[in-house]
Amino acid sequence: MSNVHYNRIIRKIILGFGDMFNNITLVRYNLDETEQERFVVPINYGTKELYVARLQGDPDLDKKVQITLPRFSYVLNGISYDTKRKLNTNVRKFYPLDTGAIAQYNPVPYNFEFSLYLYVRNIEDGSQIIEHILPYFTPDYTINIDLIPEMGITKGIPIILDSTEYEVTYEGNRDSDTRYVIWTLKFTAHAYLYGMISNPVGLIRNSIVNIYDFNSNNKLVKIHSTPTPTDATANDSYGYTTTVMEYPYITEGLNIPPDFDGDALTQVGIDDLLNLEERITDLK
Amino acid sequence: MATSSYFNNYGAHSEQRLIEDIIVESIKIMGFDAFYLPNDNDAARDLLFGEDPVKKFRSAFPLELYLSNSTEYMGEKEFFSKFGLEIRNNVNVILSKRSFSQRVPQNTFTRPREGDLIYVPFMNGTGELYEIKFTNQTKDFFMLGRKVPYFYELELEKFKYSQEVIETGVDIIDEVLTQSAYTITLKVIKDFKQVYTSTNWSSGLYDNKNIIIDPKNDTFLIELGNLRIGDTILYKTTYNSDDVSAKIVGIKTFGITNYNITTDSDIIGLYELTEFTILPRNVANYGYGTYEIKETVYQSDDGTYNNATCEATLQSWAPLTGEITITNIKGEVANNSYIYGTSSNAKYYIFRTNELGTSPKNENFDNLFIENSAASYINTDENNSFGTI
């Protein structure tokens, strides 16, 4: 574990979660249901340092009001390993670069538990916002995040709504504070954490496929493919040169179609190769 | 009656009046000036939930008050929660009933009502806005048998602002909006060039210094309408495939939407126009007039207020940078549309809005930061379902 890597996945998931709720517009209506005003509900991540909260919330020490409502806040409560989504840890995914191919082992599945808080002055405001959010979670809503752009890995992360709580603090004597109306929505994001990306390794430029007859154990065909040009990199424009070598006993005991000419296919393109494979399959 | 008929300590009106005079005078001597802001839209009260989502504070009555707790704020004071900084200051103040009756219209507001606001200009240096949490009329405990109170003690809690309308006409109070209300910044000046090609016009010709265009879309038409003599434009024709820079020396309109723009170009001949570029210009090219701060501004398809599709209160107007900030927005603010001032009659063309809002000075939130930070790796192939309700 001495290597250095940081994929910023936790940060991405926190931002991705907040991004779902950062553009929710609340419309206030008059009694006749005409619009009175509208505004986007503010959102912030909850666990800021106190001094940052003070510097941002009252920079010149002249704040005239207690707080501005309604507003969202959200917090990542914790993460836990999800055994149900375990993947084979020996499998690697490769990604081509000009200088070779980079690789990364399968990710480990982790559940991210979030709480989204909504603090409103008016119950009506809270009702409208919650009624807007809940239908999207059935009970999950999936966001697509480029978790590892270097590897071209984009994952759909299901965000599952686990619970919805509603707290109104309104009882008390006359010294009590004014009413608090707070909604708490708890979510679980089914995400993955990835390990380090390996350094680039060489590209495969020669591919040899041997096809055998299982009954006789005789080799039937040898297919050798190379890129064209041979020094092409993964991101270049390139084709393939494929050499197919037939072995004599390929025809033994088989019903060969009259137009099957193995010699003519010694230099073929990839489409021909596929045709040949189909035809050999048909023959067998 | 069981009490002595020779002594009357609870019915002497002259002594009661004396006490009241002394109380009023004491408050005047030892108190401070403040403002009472009643909610004048309580007809819109939601009787089911018992709340006023659309409060409007549109008047401020000056009053003298006396601070009961003279050493420190009550309440939890600066409270740091997941919602950020909350300043949970509470104070109690004394308000004489006589002063209230004299200063506040008694036909509508017979007493300081819970839920109304008190603005204390000196507190916290630049003033604080408080909500009346409880009006205590028994603090004097019926001194000398008076049935109505000599004074009220108002138990105040610093106001939880919830985007209410605050238009009192008193600048230091209305400043709450610029400090804390949801604010959109509109960009008037266009600081990038706009290139139009032949898909934007039905016909476009260059004819001996004259560029004759019949625009096909409204955006281009409005852009042409904003051109002024002296502006510099770029154009390409079938004769010159590179941009030619020219200054406008005359603009004529003909037909319904046709424009004849005369330039100082020295190219002679008749050619087909292939590209027309409008360069960034100053604000004056995008409208006229000077908005008045606090005036109502609106957007409308036909320019009339009656058919407004959006209206708001203008909080600032910076002609040099071409930025307008608005609060208390009703309707959806549209890009590429004029915004009109109701009292100034100014109008300017809006190119960009930031609907996520601009953090007011004293209200920091992360909407825009989250949006910008997530933009680079959130797959936006699909629309954000959580958008406007």
mmCIF file of C-alpha atoms in Angstrom, chain A residues 147-276:
data_model
loop_
_atom_site.group_PDB
_atom_site.id
_atom_site.type_symbol
_atom_site.label_atom_id
_atom_site.label_comp_id
_atom_site.label_asym_id
_atom_site.label_seq_id
_atom_site.Cartn_x
_atom_site.Cartn_y
_atom_site.Cartn_z
ATOM 1 C CA LEU A 147 -15.407 7.845 -11.895
ATOM 2 C CA ILE A 148 -12.077 7.144 -13.585
ATOM 3 C CA PRO A 149 -11.860 9.256 -16.735
ATOM 4 C CA GLU A 150 -8.279 8.108 -17.326
ATOM 5 C CA MET A 151 -9.645 4.596 -17.796
ATOM 6 C CA GLY A 152 -12.821 5.655 -19.548
ATOM 7 C CA ILE A 153 -14.860 4.301 -16.643
ATOM 8 C CA THR A 154 -18.292 5.821 -16.258
ATOM 9 C CA LYS A 155 -20.611 4.210 -13.751
ATOM 10 C CA GLY A 156 -24.298 4.589 -13.185
ATOM 11 C CA ILE A 157 -24.566 5.124 -9.452
ATOM 12 C CA PRO A 158 -28.015 4.283 -8.088
ATOM 13 C CA ILE A 159 -29.038 6.617 -5.280
ATOM 14 C CA ILE A 160 -31.620 4.837 -3.155
ATOM 15 C CA LEU A 161 -33.990 6.740 -0.928
ATOM 16 C CA ASP A 162 -34.048 4.823 2.353
ATOM 17 C CA SER A 163 -36.224 6.962 4.568
ATOM 18 C CA THR A 164 -37.996 10.271 4.898
ATOM 19 C CA GLU A 165 -38.380 11.906 8.275
ATOM 20 C CA TYR A 166 -40.301 15.019 9.166
ATOM 21 C CA GLU A 167 -39.728 16.968 12.314
ATOM 22 C CA VAL A 168 -41.707 19.976 13.437
ATOM 23 C CA THR A 169 -40.724 21.539 16.728
ATOM 24 C CA TYR A 170 -43.546 23.824 17.683
ATOM 25 C CA GLU A 171 -44.503 23.218 21.301
ATOM 26 C CA GLY A 172 -43.132 25.118 24.225
ATOM 27 C CA ASN A 173 -43.567 28.181 26.378
ATOM 28 C CA ARG A 174 -43.342 31.698 25.089
ATOM 29 C CA ASP A 175 -39.580 31.744 25.436
ATOM 30 C CA SER A 176 -39.302 28.921 22.946
ATOM 31 C CA ASP A 177 -37.797 29.624 19.569
ATOM 32 C CA THR A 178 -40.023 30.030 16.555
ATOM 33 C CA ARG A 179 -41.157 26.850 14.878
ATOM 34 C CA TYR A 180 -38.562 24.554 13.314
ATOM 35 C CA VAL A 181 -39.586 22.502 10.306
ATOM 36 C CA ILE A 182 -36.893 20.113 9.152
ATOM 37 C CA TRP A 183 -37.143 17.260 6.688
ATOM 38 C CA THR A 184 -34.478 14.562 6.728
ATOM 39 C CA LEU A 185 -34.068 12.280 3.741
ATOM 40 C CA LYS A 186 -31.637 9.407 3.984
ATOM 41 C CA PHE A 187 -30.046 7.918 0.912
ATOM 42 C CA THR A 188 -27.646 5.170 -0.007
ATOM 43 C CA ALA A 189 -25.452 5.515 -3.066
ATOM 44 C CA HIS A 190 -24.220 2.236 -4.497
ATOM 45 C CA ALA A 191 -20.777 3.259 -5.621
ATOM 46 C CA TYR A 192 -17.368 1.730 -6.163
ATOM 47 C CA LEU A 193 -13.888 2.576 -5.030
ATOM 48 C CA TYR A 194 -11.022 1.966 -7.399
ATOM 49 C CA GLY A 195 -7.406 1.227 -6.742
ATOM 50 C CA MET A 196 -4.367 2.540 -8.474
ATOM 51 C CA ILE A 197 -3.857 2.563 -12.207
ATOM 52 C CA SER A 198 -0.839 0.638 -13.399
ATOM 53 C CA ASN A 199 1.881 2.264 -15.446
ATOM 54 C CA PRO A 200 1.521 1.801 -19.210
ATOM 55 C CA VAL A 201 2.639 -1.556 -20.534
ATOM 56 C CA GLY A 202 3.301 -2.590 -24.163
ATOM 57 C CA LEU A 203 0.556 -3.138 -26.682
ATOM 58 C CA ILE A 204 -0.251 -6.556 -28.143
ATOM 59 C CA ARG A 205 0.732 -6.388 -31.788
ATOM 60 C CA ASN A 206 0.635 -10.071 -32.677
ATOM 61 C CA SER A 207 -2.367 -12.277 -32.250
ATOM 62 C CA ILE A 208 -2.201 -15.996 -33.053
ATOM 63 C CA VAL A 209 -5.270 -18.190 -32.913
ATOM 64 C CA ASN A 210 -5.088 -21.937 -33.443
ATOM 65 C CA ILE A 211 -8.231 -23.882 -34.156
ATOM 66 C CA TYR A 212 -8.254 -27.595 -33.359
ATOM 67 C CA ASP A 213 -10.533 -30.459 -34.114
ATOM 68 C CA PHE A 214 -11.496 -31.800 -30.726
ATOM 69 C CA ASN A 215 -12.133 -35.270 -32.037
ATOM 70 C CA SER A 216 -8.810 -35.832 -33.729
ATOM 71 C CA ASN A 217 -6.813 -33.238 -31.814
ATOM 72 C CA ASN A 218 -5.484 -32.058 -35.161
ATOM 73 C CA LYS A 219 -4.772 -28.397 -35.739
ATOM 74 C CA LEU A 220 -7.089 -27.133 -38.450
ATOM 75 C CA VAL A 221 -6.240 -23.459 -38.908
ATOM 76 C CA LYS A 222 -3.696 -20.984 -37.608
ATOM 77 C CA ILE A 223 -4.713 -17.322 -37.789
ATOM 78 C CA HIS A 224 -2.075 -14.675 -37.307
ATOM 79 C CA SER A 225 -3.165 -11.005 -37.049
ATOM 80 C CA THR A 226 -1.028 -7.883 -36.911
ATOM 81 C CA PRO A 227 -1.981 -4.218 -37.106
ATOM 82 C CA THR A 228 -1.371 -2.197 -40.222
ATOM 83 C CA PRO A 229 0.906 -0.332 -39.992
ATOM 84 C CA THR A 230 2.704 -2.557 -37.554
ATOM 85 C CA ASP A 231 3.869 0.359 -35.364
ATOM 86 C CA ALA A 232 0.364 1.812 -35.014
ATOM 87 C CA THR A 233 -0.690 2.906 -31.553
ATOM 88 C CA ALA A 234 -4.128 2.421 -30.057
ATOM 89 C CA ASN A 235 -5.334 5.893 -30.914
ATOM 90 C CA ASP A 236 -4.041 5.860 -34.503
ATOM 91 C CA SER A 237 -6.059 4.948 -37.525
ATOM 92 C CA TYR A 238 -5.106 1.389 -38.362
ATOM 93 C CA GLY A 239 -6.296 -1.829 -39.945
ATOM 94 C CA TYR A 240 -5.318 -5.485 -39.662
ATOM 95 C CA THR A 241 -3.317 -7.871 -41.721
ATOM 96 C CA THR A 242 -4.386 -11.414 -41.091
ATOM 97 C CA THR A 243 -2.616 -14.520 -42.312
ATOM 98 C CA VAL A 244 -4.558 -17.749 -42.296
ATOM 99 C CA MET A 245 -2.677 -20.999 -42.579
ATOM 100 C CA GLU A 246 -4.713 -24.096 -43.364
ATOM 101 C CA TYR A 247 -3.573 -27.550 -42.485
ATOM 102 C CA PRO A 248 -4.168 -30.321 -45.031
ATOM 103 C CA TYR A 249 -6.379 -32.477 -42.903
ATOM 104 C CA ILE A 250 -8.924 -29.689 -42.612
ATOM 105 C CA THR A 251 -10.823 -31.213 -45.457
ATOM 106 C CA GLU A 252 -10.655 -34.789 -44.310
ATOM 107 C CA GLY A 253 -14.110 -36.184 -43.778
ATOM 108 C CA LEU A 254 -15.750 -32.816 -44.300
ATOM 109 C CA ASN A 255 -18.169 -31.743 -46.944
ATOM 110 C CA ILE A 256 -16.268 -28.781 -48.437
ATOM 111 C CA PRO A 257 -18.310 -26.317 -50.449
ATOM 112 C CA PRO A 258 -17.088 -25.991 -54.008
ATOM 113 C CA ASP A 259 -16.212 -22.276 -53.637
ATOM 114 C CA PHE A 260 -14.039 -22.742 -50.513
ATOM 115 C CA ASP A 261 -10.526 -21.774 -51.573
ATOM 116 C CA GLY A 262 -8.202 -21.735 -48.607
ATOM 117 C CA ASP A 263 -5.172 -20.631 -50.636
ATOM 118 C CA ALA A 264 -6.904 -17.473 -51.726
ATOM 119 C CA LEU A 265 -7.425 -16.469 -48.110
ATOM 120 C CA THR A 266 -3.826 -16.360 -47.046
ATOM 121 C CA GLN A 267 -3.942 -12.536 -47.094
ATOM 122 C CA VAL A 268 -7.332 -11.363 -45.948
ATOM 123 C CA GLY A 269 -8.974 -8.557 -44.096
ATOM 124 C CA ILE A 270 -10.833 -8.916 -40.837
ATOM 125 C CA ASP A 271 -14.219 -9.347 -42.515
ATOM 126 C CA ASP A 272 -12.903 -12.242 -44.520
ATOM 127 C CA LEU A 273 -11.479 -13.705 -41.380
ATOM 128 C CA LEU A 274 -14.852 -13.591 -39.718
ATOM 129 C CA ASN A 275 -16.401 -15.185 -42.779
ATOM 130 C CA LEU A 276 -13.809 -17.910 -42.643
#
